[in-house]
Coordinates of C-alpha atoms in Angstrom, one line a residue:
M268 CA 34.2 -11.1 -8.2
A269 CA 30.9 -12.3 -6.7
G270 CA 27.9 -10.5 -5.7
F271 CA 24.2 -10.0 -5.4
T272 CA 22.4 -8.1 -8.0
N273 CA 20.1 -5.2 -7.0
K274 CA 17.2 -7.4 -8.0
G275 CA 18.4 -10.1 -5.6
K276 CA 18.8 -7.6 -2.8
M277 CA 15.3 -6.3 -3.4
R278 CA 13.8 -9.8 -3.5
L279 CA 15.5 -10.7 -0.2
L280 CA 14.2 -7.5 1.5
E281 CA 10.7 -8.2 0.1
T282 CA 10.5 -11.3 2.3
L283 CA 10.3 -8.9 5.3
R284 CA 7.0 -7.7 3.8
G285 CA 5.7 -11.3 3.4
V286 CA 6.6 -11.9 -0.2
A287 CA 7.4 -15.5 -0.7
L288 CA 10.8 -16.7 -2.0
P289 CA 10.8 -18.8 -5.2
G290 CA 10.2 -22.5 -4.7
N291 CA 13.7 -23.3 -6.1
F292 CA 16.7 -21.5 -7.5
Y293 CA 19.0 -22.4 -10.4
V294 CA 22.7 -21.9 -11.1
A295 CA 23.4 -21.4 -14.8
L296 CA 26.8 -21.3 -16.5
C297 CA 27.4 -18.4 -18.8
T298 CA 30.1 -17.3 -21.2
S299 CA 32.2 -14.2 -21.1
A300 CA 30.0 -12.5 -23.7
A301 CA 28.6 -10.3 -20.9
T302 CA 30.0 -9.3 -17.5
P303 CA 27.2 -9.2 -14.9
T304 CA 26.8 -6.3 -12.6
A305 CA 24.5 -5.4 -9.7
D306 CA 22.3 -3.8 -12.4
F307 CA 21.6 -7.0 -14.3
N308 CA 18.0 -8.2 -13.9
T309 CA 17.3 -11.4 -16.0
L310 CA 19.1 -14.4 -17.4
S311 CA 18.4 -13.0 -20.9
E312 CA 21.2 -10.4 -20.3
M313 CA 23.7 -13.3 -20.2
T314 CA 24.7 -15.9 -22.7
Q315 CA 24.6 -19.5 -21.4
I316 CA 27.1 -22.1 -22.5
G317 CA 26.1 -24.6 -25.2
T318 CA 23.8 -27.4 -24.4
S319 CA 25.0 -30.1 -26.7
T320 CA 27.7 -31.5 -24.4
G321 CA 26.2 -32.2 -21.0
Y322 CA 24.8 -28.8 -19.9
S323 CA 21.1 -28.3 -19.7
S324 CA 19.8 -24.9 -20.5
G325 CA 18.8 -23.0 -17.3
G326 CA 21.4 -24.7 -15.2
L327 CA 21.1 -26.9 -12.1
S328 CA 18.3 -26.7 -9.6
V329 CA 19.2 -25.6 -6.1
A330 CA 16.5 -26.5 -3.5
K331 CA 15.5 -23.8 -1.0
S332 CA 16.7 -25.9 1.9
A333 CA 19.7 -26.8 4.0
V334 CA 20.6 -29.3 1.2
G335 CA 20.7 -26.7 -1.5
F336 CA 22.2 -24.0 0.7
T337 CA 24.6 -25.9 2.9
A338 CA 26.0 -23.4 5.3
I339 CA 25.2 -20.0 6.7
V340 CA 27.7 -18.0 8.8
E341 CA 27.4 -14.8 10.7
D342 CA 30.8 -13.1 10.8
D343 CA 30.8 -10.3 13.4
G344 CA 34.5 -9.7 12.8
N345 CA 33.9 -8.7 9.2
D346 CA 30.3 -7.5 9.7
D347 CA 28.8 -9.8 7.1
A348 CA 26.9 -13.0 6.6
E349 CA 27.7 -15.7 4.1
L350 CA 25.6 -18.4 2.5
T351 CA 27.2 -21.3 0.7
I352 CA 25.5 -23.1 -2.2
K353 CA 25.9 -26.9 -2.5
D354 CA 28.6 -28.3 -4.8
L355 CA 27.3 -28.3 -8.3
V356 CA 28.6 -30.8 -10.9
W357 CA 28.2 -30.9 -14.6
T358 CA 29.6 -33.9 -16.6
A359 CA 30.7 -33.3 -20.2
S360 CA 29.3 -35.8 -22.7
G361 CA 30.1 -36.1 -26.4
G362 CA 32.4 -33.1 -26.5
T363 CA 33.8 -30.3 -24.5
L364 CA 31.5 -28.6 -22.0
G365 CA 32.2 -24.9 -21.6
A366 CA 33.7 -22.3 -21.9
A367 CA 32.0 -21.0 -18.7
R368 CA 33.2 -17.8 -17.2
W369 CA 30.2 -16.9 -14.9
A370 CA 27.9 -18.9 -12.6
V371 CA 24.7 -17.0 -12.0
L372 CA 22.0 -17.7 -9.4
T373 CA 18.5 -17.2 -10.7
D374 CA 14.9 -17.7 -9.5
D375 CA 12.7 -20.5 -11.0
N376 CA 10.6 -18.5 -13.5
S377 CA 9.1 -21.0 -15.9
T378 CA 10.2 -18.7 -18.8
E379 CA 13.9 -19.3 -18.6
A380 CA 15.0 -16.0 -20.3
D381 CA 12.9 -14.1 -17.7
R382 CA 14.5 -15.8 -14.7
E383 CA 15.7 -13.1 -12.3
L384 CA 19.4 -12.8 -11.6
W385 CA 19.9 -12.9 -7.8
G386 CA 23.7 -13.3 -7.8
Y387 CA 26.8 -14.0 -9.8
Y388 CA 30.2 -15.6 -9.4
D389 CA 33.2 -15.1 -11.5
L390 CA 35.0 -18.3 -12.3
G391 CA 38.2 -16.4 -12.9
S392 CA 38.8 -17.6 -16.4
D393 CA 36.9 -19.7 -19.0
Q394 CA 36.3 -23.2 -17.5
S395 CA 35.8 -26.3 -19.6
A396 CA 35.6 -30.0 -19.2
S397 CA 36.4 -32.6 -21.8
S398 CA 34.0 -35.4 -22.6
G399 CA 33.7 -37.7 -19.5
Q400 CA 35.2 -35.1 -17.2
T401 CA 33.3 -33.0 -14.7
L402 CA 33.1 -29.3 -14.2
T403 CA 32.5 -28.7 -10.4
L404 CA 31.5 -25.5 -8.7
S405 CA 32.4 -25.7 -5.1
G406 CA 32.3 -23.0 -2.4
F407 CA 29.9 -20.7 -4.2
L408 CA 29.4 -18.1 -1.5
L409 CA 26.9 -15.3 -1.4
K410 CA 27.9 -12.6 1.1
L411 CA 25.8 -9.8 2.5
A412 CA 27.7 -6.8 3.9
E413 CA 26.9 -3.2 4.5

């Protein structure tokens, strides 16, 4: 399951009123301790994976650009639009990185716990990487549909 949070939907609509988007976004890896829903608002409602084996708290930065968001598609057949986030790679170091169940898209609030959740992506099961291996998130799609 993947989706936008209600907070993310609101923030996107605010741009029509002239409210600026964040300068950057982040994708954080979170455990299965909480299952995000459209009603989640901040990163503090999730539990990030541990930081001692190659994961930096707050996740990886995603630039607000065609480099960070690599593809956008209008799909008239399915009456939606899709936005693809660049491939994200974490390298395990000094132990096992994980277990990540959720990837969440946040804004760039300087107070990490207060970063707003814009979207979430279910990794299907707990994902881990042994020391020296990588954990890659590829094809992270955000889809808007009525």
